[in-house]
Amino acid sequence: MAILKDAHPEKIAQFEHEFAAQAIAKLISSKNGASVADIGCSYGNSTIFFAKNIPNAHIVGVEIDSAAVEGAREKFKGEQNLKFVQGDARETGLPRESLDAILCCQVIEHLNKEDQAKAINEFKKILKPGGVLVISTPDRFILELQGTAGLQPNHVRELSRDEFEELLKSHGFSIVGVYGQGLLKNEGQSGMRKFLNVLKRYDVFKIRRIRLLKGVVDTLDTKTQPIDLDSYPRQLLKREEHALNLIIVSQKPLGQ
């Protein structure tokens, strides 16, 4: 996932998972025995969080990597309301209209444009009418200001906030709220920030691999960040606001 500080990925993920669980629980609170899927769950660390924080729900973790699925099954084999299956975001293998809610964190940016559309269409297919989709991805606009757009490992197509919202709306989802972590505080770039961004992309002298110089560069990188590095808890974004990590809560219409 796109993180705010290399030293704190767990903290960012924790807030993301806490918020997603709260959002889903609030929207499906009247449904006893609700069905929830965590798609792209890896080894199940987010899935177990939902199993413990959404009362009386049946949780399924879906992961494309068979080794991760087996690891998750072994790790959480004592959990009664939790199971893991192998599946793809584009074709989960889950029954049509079987889910009350879906969580999909930091997956969509690993797909190309065609596959992103396939994934959202699959989510719509397996959600019940009125079902909730909580999905997160980094905002490409922020990554560009940081000088890291297109450089994140295994990212195929990063989305801006507008593109992210349009992707969901084009498949019939209504937006309940757009939330963010790592809020944009300074859109303008200093000369030092521009230099650092160029260095990240074209470090031909391998400056960042030299321990002493890497420390200097990383310190300058932190001091010139365009985002608030301490805004881990999610915040509801206004229409014009951006954040490094976007979390969109949406719903499938009742009539679909």
Coordinates of N, CA and C in Angstrom, one line a residue:
M1 N 0.8 -1.2 0.0 CA 0.0 0.0 0.0 C 0.9 1.3 0.0
A2 N 0.3 2.4 -0.4 CA 1.0 3.6 -0.4 C 1.0 4.1 1.1
I3 N 2.2 4.3 1.7 CA 2.2 4.7 3.1 C 2.7 6.1 3.3
L4 N 2.4 6.6 4.5 CA 2.8 8.0 4.8 C 4.2 8.1 5.2
K5 N 4.7 7.1 6.0 CA 6.0 7.1 6.5 C 6.4 5.6 6.4
D6 N 7.6 5.3 5.9 CA 8.1 4.0 5.8 C 8.1 3.2 7.1
A7 N 8.2 4.0 8.2 CA 8.3 3.3 9.5 C 6.9 2.9 10.1
H8 N 5.8 3.4 9.5 CA 4.5 3.2 10.2 C 3.5 2.6 9.3
P9 N 3.8 1.6 8.4 CA 2.7 1.0 7.6 C 1.6 0.4 8.4
E10 N 2.0 -0.3 9.6 CA 1.0 -1.0 10.4 C 0.0 0.0 11.0
K11 N 0.5 1.2 11.4 CA -0.4 2.2 12.0 C -1.4 2.7 10.9
I12 N -1.0 2.9 9.7 CA -1.9 3.4 8.7 C -2.9 2.3 8.4
A13 N -2.5 1.1 8.2 CA -3.4 0.0 7.9 C -4.4 -0.2 9.1
Q14 N -3.9 0.0 10.3 CA -4.8 -0.2 11.4 C -6.0 0.8 11.4
F15 N -5.7 2.1 11.1 CA -6.7 3.1 11.0 C -7.6 2.8 9.9
E16 N -7.1 2.3 8.7 CA -7.9 2.0 7.6 C -8.9 0.9 7.9
H17 N -8.4 -0.2 8.5 CA -9.2 -1.3 8.8 C -10.3 -1.0 9.9
E18 N -9.9 -0.2 10.9 CA -10.8 0.2 11.9 C -11.9 1.0 11.3
F19 N -11.6 2.0 10.5 CA -12.6 2.8 9.8 C -13.6 2.0 9.0
A20 N -13.0 1.1 8.1 CA -13.8 0.2 7.2 C -14.7 -0.6 8.0
A21 N -14.3 -1.2 9.1 CA -15.1 -2.0 10.0 C -16.3 -1.2 10.6
Q22 N -16.0 0.0 11.0 CA -17.0 0.8 11.6 C -18.0 1.2 10.5
A23 N -17.5 1.6 9.3 CA -18.5 2.0 8.2 C -19.4 0.9 7.8
I24 N -18.8 -0.3 7.7 CA -19.6 -1.5 7.3 C -20.6 -1.8 8.4
A25 N -20.1 -1.9 9.6 CA -21.0 -2.2 10.8 C -22.2 -1.3 10.9
K26 N -21.9 0.0 10.7 CA -23.0 1.0 10.8 C -24.0 0.8 9.7
L27 N -23.6 0.5 8.5 CA -24.5 0.4 7.3 C -25.3 -0.9 7.3
I28 N -24.7 -2.0 8.0 CA -25.4 -3.3 7.9 C -25.9 -3.7 9.3
S29 N -26.0 -2.7 10.2 CA -26.2 -3.0 11.7 C -27.5 -3.7 11.9
S30 N -28.5 -3.5 11.0 CA -29.8 -4.2 11.2 C -29.8 -5.6 10.7
K31 N -28.8 -6.1 10.1 CA -28.8 -7.4 9.5 C -28.0 -8.4 10.4
N32 N -28.7 -9.3 11.0 CA -28.1 -10.4 11.8 C -27.6 -11.5 10.9
G33 N -26.3 -11.8 11.1 CA -25.7 -12.9 10.2 C -25.3 -12.3 8.9
A34 N -25.0 -11.1 8.8 CA -24.6 -10.5 7.5 C -23.3 -11.2 6.9
S35 N -23.3 -11.2 5.6 CA -22.1 -11.8 4.9 C -21.2 -10.7 4.3
V36 N -19.9 -10.8 4.7 CA -18.9 -9.7 4.3 C -17.7 -10.4 3.7
A37 N -17.2 -9.9 2.6 CA -16.0 -10.4 1.9 C -14.9 -9.4 2.0
D38 N -13.7 -9.8 2.3 CA -12.5 -9.0 2.2 C -11.7 -9.5 1.0
I39 N -11.7 -8.7 0.0 CA -11.2 -9.2 -1.3 C -9.8 -8.6 -1.5
G40 N -8.8 -9.5 -1.8 CA -7.4 -9.2 -1.8 C -6.9 -9.2 -0.4
C41 N -7.2 -10.2 0.4 CA -7.0 -10.2 1.9 C -5.6 -10.6 2.3
S42 N -4.8 -11.1 1.3 CA -3.4 -11.6 1.6 C -3.5 -12.7 2.7
Y43 N -2.7 -12.5 3.8 CA -2.7 -13.5 4.8 C -3.8 -13.3 5.9
G44 N -4.7 -12.5 5.6 CA -5.9 -12.4 6.5 C -5.8 -11.4 7.7
N45 N -4.8 -10.6 7.8 CA -4.7 -9.7 8.9 C -5.8 -8.7 9.0
S46 N -6.3 -8.2 7.8 CA -7.5 -7.3 7.8 C -8.8 -8.1 8.0
T47 N -8.8 -9.3 7.5 CA -10.0 -10.2 7.6 C -10.4 -10.5 9.0
I48 N -9.4 -10.9 9.8 CA -9.6 -11.3 11.2 C -10.1 -10.0 12.0
F49 N -9.6 -8.9 11.6 CA -10.0 -7.6 12.3 C -11.6 -7.5 12.1
F50 N -12.1 -7.8 10.9 CA -13.5 -7.6 10.6 C -14.3 -8.7 11.4
A51 N -13.7 -9.9 11.4 CA -14.4 -11.0 12.1 C -14.6 -10.7 13.5
K52 N -13.7 -10.0 14.1 CA -13.7 -9.7 15.6 C -14.5 -8.4 15.9
N53 N -14.7 -7.6 14.8 CA -15.3 -6.2 15.1 C -16.7 -6.0 14.4
I54 N -17.2 -7.0 13.6 CA -18.5 -6.9 13.1 C -19.3 -8.0 13.6
P55 N -20.1 -7.8 14.7 CA -20.8 -8.9 15.4 C -21.7 -9.7 14.5
N56 N -21.7 -11.0 14.7 CA -22.6 -11.9 14.1 C -22.5 -12.0 12.6
A57 N -21.4 -11.5 12.0 CA -21.3 -11.5 10.6 C -20.5 -12.8 10.2
H58 N -20.7 -13.2 8.9 CA -20.0 -14.3 8.4 C -19.0 -13.7 7.4
I59 N -17.7 -13.9 7.6 CA -16.6 -13.2 6.9 C -15.9 -14.2 6.0
V60 N -15.7 -13.8 4.7 CA -14.9 -14.6 3.8 C -13.7 -13.8 3.3
G61 N -12.5 -14.3 3.4 CA -11.4 -13.6 2.8 C -11.1 -14.2 1.4
V62 N -10.9 -13.4 0.4 CA -10.7 -13.9 -0.9 C -9.3 -13.4 -1.4
E63 N -8.4 -14.3 -1.8 CA -7.0 -14.0 -2.1 C -6.6 -14.8 -3.3
I64 N -5.9 -14.2 -4.3 CA -5.5 -14.9 -5.5 C -4.3 -15.8 -5.2
D65 N -3.5 -15.5 -4.3 CA -2.2 -16.3 -4.0 C -2.6 -17.5 -3.1
S66 N -2.4 -18.7 -3.6 CA -2.8 -19.9 -2.9 C -2.0 -20.1 -1.6
A67 N -0.7 -19.7 -1.7 CA 0.1 -19.8 -0.4 C -0.4 -18.9 0.7
A68 N -0.8 -17.7 0.3 CA -1.4 -16.8 1.3 C -2.7 -17.4 1.9
V69 N -3.5 -18.0 1.0 CA -4.8 -18.6 1.4 C -4.5 -19.7 2.5
E70 N -3.6 -20.5 2.1 CA -3.3 -21.6 3.1 C -2.7 -21.1 4.4
G71 N -1.9 -20.1 4.3 CA -1.3 -19.4 5.5 C -2.4 -18.8 6.4
A72 N -3.3 -18.2 5.7 CA -4.4 -17.6 6.5 C -5.3 -18.6 7.2
R73 N -5.6 -19.7 6.4 CA -6.4 -20.8 7.0 C -5.7 -21.4 8.2
E74 N -4.4 -21.6 8.1 CA -3.7 -22.2 9.2 C -3.6 -21.2 10.4
K75 N -3.4 -19.9 10.1 CA -3.2 -18.9 11.2 C -4.5 -18.7 12.0
F76 N -5.7 -18.8 11.3 CA -6.9 -18.4 11.9 C -7.9 -19.6 11.9
K77 N -7.4 -20.8 12.0 CA -8.2 -22.0 11.9 C -9.2 -22.1 13.0
G78 N -9.0 -21.4 14.1 CA -9.9 -21.5 15.3 C -11.1 -20.6 15.2
E79 N -11.1 -19.7 14.2 CA -12.2 -18.7 14.1 C -13.4 -19.3 13.5
Q80 N -14.6 -19.2 14.1 CA -15.8 -19.9 13.7 C -16.5 -19.2 12.5
N81 N -16.4 -17.8 12.5 CA -17.2 -17.1 11.5 C -16.3 -16.6 10.4
L82 N -15.2 -17.3 10.2 CA -14.3 -16.8 9.2 C -13.8 -17.9 8.3
K83 N -13.7 -17.7 7.0 CA -13.1 -18.7 6.1 C -12.3 -17.9 5.0
F84 N -11.4 -18.7 4.3 CA -10.6 -18.1 3.3 C -10.7 -19.0 2.0
V85 N -10.9 -18.3 0.9 CA -11.0 -19.0 -0.4 C -10.0 -18.3 -1.4
Q86 N -9.6 -19.1 -2.4 CA -8.8 -18.6 -3.4 C -9.7 -18.0 -4.5
G87 N -9.4 -16.8 -4.9 CA -10.2 -16.1 -6.0 C -9.6 -14.9 -6.4
D88 N -10.0 -14.3 -7.5 CA -9.5 -13.1 -8.2 C -10.5 -12.0 -8.0
A89 N -10.1 -10.8 -7.8 CA -11.0 -9.7 -7.7 C -11.9 -9.6 -9.0
R90 N -11.4 -10.0 -10.1 CA -12.1 -9.9 -11.3 C -13.1 -11.0 -11.5
E91 N -12.9 -12.1 -10.7 CA -13.8 -13.3 -10.8 C -13.6 -14.0 -9.5
T92 N -14.4 -13.6 -8.5 CA -14.2 -14.1 -7.1 C -14.7 -15.6 -6.9
G93 N -15.6 -16.0 -7.7 CA -16.2 -17.3 -7.5 C -17.3 -17.3 -6.5
L94 N -17.6 -16.2 -5.9 CA -18.7 -16.1 -4.9 C -20.1 -15.9 -5.6
P95 N -21.1 -16.4 -5.0 CA -22.4 -16.4 -5.6 C -23.0 -15.0 -5.9
R96 N -23.8 -14.9 -6.9 CA -24.4 -13.6 -7.2 C -25.3 -13.2 -6.1
E97 N -25.2 -11.9 -5.8 CA -26.0 -11.2 -4.8 C -26.0 -12.0 -3.4
S98 N -24.8 -12.4 -3.0 CA -24.7 -13.1 -1.8 C -24.1 -12.3 -0.6
L99 N -23.6 -11.1 -0.9 CA -22.9 -10.3 0.1 C -23.6 -9.1 0.6
D100 N -23.5 -8.8 1.8 CA -24.1 -7.5 2.3 C -23.0 -6.4 2.3
A101 N -21.7 -6.8 2.3 CA -20.7 -5.8 2.2 C -19.4 -6.4 1.7
I102 N -18.6 -5.5 1.0 CA -17.3 -5.9 0.5 C -16.3 -4.9 1.0
L103 N -15.1 -5.4 1.4 CA -13.9 -4.6 1.6 C -12.9 -4.9 0.6
C104 N -12.3 -3.9 0.0 CA -11.2 -4.1 -0.9 C -10.1 -3.0 -0.7
C105 N -9.1 -3.4 0.0 CA -8.0 -2.4 0.3 C -6.8 -2.5 -0.5
Q106 N -6.4 -1.5 -1.2 CA -5.1 -1.4 -1.9 C -4.9 -2.5 -2.9
V107 N -6.0 -2.7 -3.7 CA -5.9 -3.8 -4.7 C -6.1 -3.2 -6.1
I108 N -7.0 -2.2 -6.2 CA -7.5 -1.7 -7.6 C -6.3 -1.1 -8.4
E109 N -5.3 -0.5 -7.7 CA -4.2 0.1 -8.4 C -3.2 -1.0 -9.0
H110 N -3.4 -2.2 -8.6 CA -2.6 -3.3 -9.2 C -3.2 -3.9 -10.4
L111 N -4.3 -3.3 -10.9 CA -5.0 -3.8 -12.1 C -4.9 -2.7 -13.2
N112 N -5.0 -3.2 -14.5 CA -5.0 -2.2 -15.6 C -6.5 -1.7 -15.7
K113 N -6.7 -0.8 -16.7 CA -8.0 -0.2 -16.8 C -9.1 -1.2 -17.0
E114 N -8.9 -2.1 -17.9 CA -9.9 -3.1 -18.3 C -10.2 -4.0 -17.1
D115 N -9.2 -4.4 -16.4 CA -9.4 -5.3 -15.2 C -10.0 -4.5 -14.0
Q116 N -9.7 -3.2 -13.9 CA -10.4 -2.4 -12.8 C -11.9 -2.5 -13.1
A117 N -12.3 -2.3 -14.3 CA -13.7 -2.3 -14.6 C -14.3 -3.7 -14.4
K118 N -13.6 -4.7 -14.7 CA -14.1 -6.1 -14.4 C -14.2 -6.3 -12.9
A119 N -13.3 -5.8 -12.1 CA -13.4 -6.0 -10.7 C -14.6 -5.3 -10.1
I120 N -14.8 -4.1 -10.5 CA -15.9 -3.3 -9.9 C -17.3 -4.0 -10.4
N121 N -17.3 -4.4 -11.6 CA -18.5 -5.1 -12.1 C -18.7 -6.4 -11.3
E122 N -17.7 -7.1 -11.0 CA -17.8 -8.3 -10.2 C -18.3 -8.0 -8.8
F123 N -17.8 -6.9 -8.2 CA -18.3 -6.5 -6.9 C -19.8 -6.2 -6.9
K124 N -20.2 -5.6 -8.0 CA -21.6 -5.2 -8.1 C -22.5 -6.5 -8.2
K125 N -21.9 -7.5 -9.0 CA -22.7 -8.7 -9.2 C -22.9 -9.5 -7.9
I126 N -21.8 -9.6 -7.1 CA -21.9 -10.4 -5.9 C -22.5 -9.7 -4.7
L127 N -22.7 -8.4 -4.7 CA -23.4 -7.7 -3.7 C -24.9 -7.8 -3.8
K128 N -25.5 -7.9 -2.7 CA -27.0 -7.8 -2.7 C -27.4 -6.3 -3.0
P129 N -28.6 -6.1 -3.5 CA -29.1 -4.7 -3.7 C -29.0 -4.0 -2.3
G130 N -28.4 -2.8 -2.4 CA -28.2 -2.0 -1.2 C -26.9 -2.4 -0.4
G131 N -26.2 -3.3 -1.0 CA -24.9 -3.8 -0.4 C -23.9 -2.7 -0.4
V132 N -22.9 -2.8 0.6 CA -21.9 -1.7 0.8 C -20.6 -2.2 0.3
L133 N -19.9 -1.2 -0.4 CA -18.5 -1.5 -0.9 C -17.6 -0.4 -0.3
V134 N -16.6 -0.9 0.5 CA -15.6 0.0 1.0 C -14.3 -0.3 0.3
I135 N -13.7 0.6 -0.4 CA -12.6 0.4 -1.3 C -11.6 1.5 -1.1
S136 N -10.3 1.1 -1.1 CA -9.3 2.1 -0.9 C -8.2 2.0 -1.9
T137 N -7.5 3.1 -2.2 CA -6.4 3.2 -3.1 C -5.7 4.5 -2.9
P138 N -4.4 4.6 -3.3 CA -3.7 5.9 -3.2 C -4.2 6.9 -4.3
D139 N -4.1 8.1 -4.0 CA -4.5 9.2 -4.9 C -3.3 9.5 -5.8
R140 N -3.4 9.3 -7.1 CA -2.3 9.6 -8.0 C -1.9 11.0 -7.9
F141 N -2.8 11.9 -7.7 CA -2.5 13.4 -7.6 C -1.4 13.6 -6.5
I142 N -1.6 13.0 -5.4 CA -0.6 13.1 -4.3 C 0.7 12.4 -4.6
L143 N 0.6 11.2 -5.2 CA 1.8 10.5 -5.6 C 2.7 11.3 -6.6
E144 N 2.0 12.1 -7.5 CA 2.7 12.9 -8.4 C 3.4 14.1 -7.7
L145 N 2.8 14.6 -6.7 CA 3.4 15.7 -5.9 C 4.6 15.2 -5.0
Q146 N 4.5 13.9 -4.6 CA 5.6 13.3 -3.9 C 6.7 12.8 -4.8
G147 N 6.5 12.7 -6.1 CA 7.5 12.2 -7.0 C 7.5 10.7 -7.0
T148 N 6.4 10.0 -6.6 CA 6.4 8.6 -6.6 C 5.4 7.9 -7.5
A149 N 4.7 8.7 -8.3 CA 3.7 8.2 -9.2 C 4.4 7.2 -10.2
G150 N 3.8 6.1 -10.3 CA 4.4 5.1 -11.3 C 5.6 4.3 -10.8
L151 N 6.0 4.7 -9.5 CA 7.2 4.0 -9.0 C 6.9 3.0 -7.9
Q152 N 5.6 3.0 -7.5 CA 5.2 2.0 -6.4 C 5.3 0.6 -6.9
P153 N 5.9 -0.3 -6.1 CA 6.0 -1.7 -6.6 C 4.7 -2.3 -7.0
N154 N 4.7 -2.9 -8.2 CA 3.5 -3.6 -8.7 C 2.3 -2.8 -9.0
H155 N 2.4 -1.5 -8.9 CA 1.2 -0.7 -9.3 C 1.1 -0.6 -10.8
V156 N -0.1 -0.9 -11.3 CA -0.3 -0.9 -12.8 C -1.0 0.3 -13.3
R157 N -2.0 0.7 -12.6 CA -2.8 1.9 -13.0 C -3.3 2.6 -11.7
E158 N -2.6 3.7 -11.4 CA -3.0 4.5 -10.2 C -4.1 5.5 -10.6
L159 N -5.0 5.8 -9.7 CA -6.2 6.6 -10.0 C -6.1 7.9 -9.2
S160 N -6.6 9.0 -9.8 CA -6.8 10.2 -9.1 C -8.2 10.1 -8.4
R161 N -8.5 11.0 -7.5 CA -9.7 10.9 -6.8 C -10.9 10.9 -7.8
D162 N -10.9 11.8 -8.7 CA -12.0 11.9 -9.7 C -12.1 10.7 -10.5
E163 N -11.0 10.1 -10.9 CA -11.1 8.8 -11.7 C -11.6 7.7 -10.8
F164 N -11.3 7.7 -9.6 CA -11.7 6.6 -8.6 C -13.2 6.7 -8.5
E165 N -13.7 7.9 -8.2 CA -15.2 8.1 -8.0 C -15.9 7.8 -9.3
E166 N -15.4 8.2 -10.4 CA -16.1 7.9 -11.7 C -16.1 6.5 -12.0
L167 N -15.1 5.7 -11.7 CA -15.1 4.3 -11.9 C -16.2 3.6 -11.1
L168 N -16.5 4.0 -9.9 CA -17.6 3.5 -9.1 C -18.9 3.9 -9.7
K169 N -19.1 5.2 -10.0 CA -20.3 5.7 -10.5 C -20.7 5.1 -11.8
S170 N -19.7 4.9 -12.7 CA -20.0 4.3 -14.0 C -20.5 2.9 -13.9
H171 N -20.3 2.2 -12.8 CA -20.9 0.9 -12.6 C -22.1 0.9 -11.7
G172 N -22.7 2.1 -11.5 CA -24.0 2.2 -10.8 C -23.9 2.3 -9.3
F173 N -22.7 2.5 -8.7 CA -22.6 2.7 -7.3 C -22.8 4.1 -6.9
S174 N -23.5 4.3 -5.8 CA -23.7 5.7 -5.3 C -22.7 5.9 -4.2
I175 N -22.1 7.1 -4.2 CA -21.0 7.4 -3.2 C -21.6 7.9 -1.9
V176 N -21.3 7.2 -0.8 CA -21.8 7.6 0.5 C -20.9 8.6 1.2
G177 N -19.6 8.4 1.0 CA -18.6 9.3 1.5 C -17.2 9.0 1.0
V178 N -16.4 10.1 0.9 CA -15.0 9.9 0.5 C -14.1 10.4 1.7
Y179 N -13.2 9.5 2.1 CA -12.4 9.7 3.3 C -10.9 9.6 2.9
G180 N -10.1 10.2 3.7 CA -8.7 10.2 3.4 C -7.7 10.1 4.6
Q181 N -6.5 9.6 4.3 CA -5.4 9.6 5.3 C -4.2 10.3 4.6
G182 N -3.5 11.1 5.3 CA -2.4 11.8 4.7 C -3.0 13.0 3.9
L183 N -3.6 13.9 4.5 CA -4.3 15.0 3.8 C -3.3 16.0 3.2
L184 N -3.6 16.4 2.0 CA -2.8 17.4 1.3 C -2.8 18.7 2.0
K185 N -1.6 19.3 2.3 CA -1.5 20.5 3.0 C -0.8 21.6 2.2
N186 N -0.1 21.2 1.2 CA 0.7 22.2 0.4 C 0.8 21.7 -1.1
E187 N 0.0 22.2 -1.9 CA 0.0 21.8 -3.3 C 1.2 22.4 -4.1
G188 N 1.7 23.6 -3.7 CA 2.8 24.2 -4.3 C 4.1 23.4 -4.0
Q189 N 5.1 23.4 -4.9 CA 6.3 22.7 -4.6 C 7.5 23.6 -4.6
S190 N 8.3 23.4 -3.5 CA 9.5 24.2 -3.4 C 10.6 23.7 -4.4
G191 N 11.7 24.4 -4.6 CA 12.8 23.9 -5.4 C 13.3 22.7 -4.9
M192 N 13.5 22.6 -3.5 CA 14.0 21.3 -2.9 C 13.1 20.1 -3.2
R193 N 11.8 20.4 -3.1 CA 10.8 19.3 -3.3 C 11.0 18.8 -4.8
K194 N 11.1 19.7 -5.7 CA 11.2 19.3 -7.1 C 12.5 18.5 -7.3
F195 N 13.5 19.0 -6.7 CA 14.8 18.3 -6.8 C 14.7 16.8 -6.3
L196 N 14.1 16.7 -5.1 CA 13.9 15.4 -4.5 C 13.1 14.5 -5.4
N197 N 12.1 15.0 -6.0 CA 11.2 14.2 -6.9 C 12.0 13.7 -8.1
V198 N 12.8 14.6 -8.7 CA 13.6 14.2 -9.8 C 14.6 13.1 -9.4
L199 N 15.2 13.3 -8.2 CA 16.2 12.3 -7.6 C 15.5 10.9 -7.5
K200 N 14.3 10.9 -7.0 CA 13.6 9.6 -6.8 C 13.5 8.9 -8.2
R201 N 13.2 9.6 -9.2 CA 12.9 9.0 -10.5 C 14.2 8.7 -11.3
Y202 N 15.2 9.6 -11.1 CA 16.4 9.5 -12.0 C 17.7 9.5 -11.1
D203 N 17.8 8.7 -10.1 CA 18.9 8.7 -9.2 C 20.1 7.9 -9.9
V204 N 20.7 8.5 -10.9 CA 21.7 7.8 -11.7 C 23.0 7.6 -10.9
F205 N 23.2 8.4 -9.8 CA 24.4 8.3 -9.0 C 24.2 7.4 -7.8
K206 N 22.9 6.9 -7.7 CA 22.6 6.0 -6.5 C 22.8 6.6 -5.2
I207 N 22.5 7.9 -5.1 CA 22.7 8.7 -3.9 C 21.9 8.1 -2.7
R208 N 20.7 7.6 -3.0 CA 19.9 7.1 -1.9 C 20.4 5.8 -1.4
R209 N 21.4 5.2 -2.0 CA 21.9 3.9 -1.5 C 23.1 4.1 -0.6
I210 N 23.6 5.4 -0.6 CA 24.7 5.7 0.3 C 24.1 6.1 1.7
R211 N 24.5 5.3 2.7 CA 23.8 5.4 4.0 C 23.7 6.9 4.5
L212 N 24.8 7.6 4.6 CA 24.8 8.9 5.1 C 24.0 9.9 4.3
L213 N 24.1 9.8 2.9 CA 23.3 10.7 2.1 C 21.9 10.3 2.1
K214 N 21.6 9.0 2.2 CA 20.2 8.6 2.2 C 19.5 9.2 3.4
G215 N 20.2 9.3 4.6 CA 19.6 9.9 5.8 C 19.3 11.3 5.5
V216 N 20.2 12.0 4.9 CA 19.9 13.5 4.5 C 18.8 13.6 3.6
V217 N 18.7 12.8 2.6 CA 17.7 12.9 1.6 C 16.3 12.5 2.2
D218 N 16.3 11.5 3.1 CA 15.0 11.1 3.7 C 14.5 12.2 4.7
T219 N 15.5 12.9 5.4 CA 15.1 14.0 6.2 C 14.4 15.1 5.5
L220 N 15.1 15.5 4.3 CA 14.6 16.5 3.5 C 13.2 16.1 2.9
D221 N 13.1 14.9 2.5 CA 11.9 14.3 2.0 C 10.7 14.5 3.0
T222 N 11.0 14.2 4.2 CA 9.9 14.4 5.3 C 9.6 15.8 5.5
K223 N 10.6 16.7 5.5 CA 10.3 18.1 5.8 C 9.6 18.8 4.6
T224 N 9.7 18.3 3.4 CA 9.1 19.0 2.3 C 7.9 18.3 1.8
Q225 N 7.3 17.3 2.5 CA 6.2 16.6 2.1 C 5.0 17.5 1.8
P226 N 4.2 17.2 0.8 CA 3.0 18.0 0.5 C 1.8 17.5 1.3
I227 N 2.0 16.5 2.1 CA 0.9 16.0 2.9 C 1.2 16.1 4.4
D228 N 0.1 15.9 5.2 CA 0.3 15.9 6.7 C 0.6 14.5 7.1
L229 N 1.9 14.3 7.5 CA 2.4 13.0 7.8 C 1.8 12.4 9.1
D230 N 1.1 13.2 9.9 CA 0.5 12.7 11.1 C -1.0 12.4 11.0
S231 N -1.6 12.6 9.9 CA -3.0 12.4 9.7 C -3.4 11.0 9.4
Y232 N -3.1 10.1 10.3 CA -3.4 8.7 10.1 C -4.9 8.4 10.2
P233 N -5.6 8.9 11.2 CA -7.0 8.7 11.3 C -7.7 9.2 10.0
R234 N -8.7 8.5 9.5 CA -9.4 9.0 8.3 C -10.1 10.2 8.6
Q235 N -10.3 11.1 7.6 CA -11.1 12.3 7.7 C -12.0 12.3 6.5
L236 N -13.3 12.8 6.7 CA -14.2 13.0 5.6 C -13.6 14.2 4.7
L237 N -13.5 13.9 3.4 CA -12.9 14.9 2.5 C -14.0 15.8 1.9
K238 N -13.7 17.1 1.8 CA -14.6 17.9 1.0 C -14.4 17.7 -0.5
R239 N -15.2 18.2 -1.3 CA -15.2 18.0 -2.7 C -13.8 18.2 -3.4
E240 N -13.2 19.3 -2.9 CA -11.9 19.7 -3.6 C -10.7 19.2 -2.9
E241 N -10.9 18.4 -1.8 CA -9.7 17.9 -1.0 C -9.1 16.6 -1.6
H242 N -7.8 16.5 -1.3 CA -7.1 15.3 -1.7 C -6.4 14.7 -0.5
A243 N -6.1 13.4 -0.6 CA -5.3 12.7 0.5 C -4.5 11.6 -0.1
L244 N -3.4 11.2 0.5 CA -2.6 10.1 -0.1 C -3.4 8.8 -0.2
N245 N -4.1 8.4 0.9 CA -4.8 7.2 0.8 C -6.3 7.5 0.8
L246 N -7.0 7.2 -0.2 CA -8.4 7.4 -0.4 C -9.2 6.2 0.0
I247 N -10.3 6.4 0.8 CA -11.2 5.3 1.2 C -12.6 5.8 0.8
I248 N -13.2 5.1 -0.2 CA -14.6 5.5 -0.6 C -15.6 4.4 -0.1
V249 N -16.6 4.9 0.6 CA -17.7 4.1 1.0 C -18.8 4.3 0.0
S250 N -19.3 3.2 -0.7 CA -20.3 3.4 -1.7 C -21.4 2.3 -1.5
Q251 N -22.5 2.4 -2.2 CA -23.6 1.4 -2.1 C -24.1 1.0 -3.5
K252 N -24.5 -0.2 -3.6 CA -25.2 -0.7 -4.8 C -26.7 -0.3 -4.6
P253 N -27.3 0.3 -5.6 CA -28.7 0.8 -5.4 C -29.6 -0.4 -5.1
L254 N -30.7 -0.1 -4.4 CA -31.6 -1.2 -4.1 C -32.3 -1.8 -5.3
G255 N -32.4 -1.1 -6.3 CA -33.1 -1.6 -7.5 C -32.2 -2.3 -8.5
Q256 N -31.0 -2.6 -8.1 CA -30.1 -3.2 -9.1 C -29.6 -4.6 -8.5

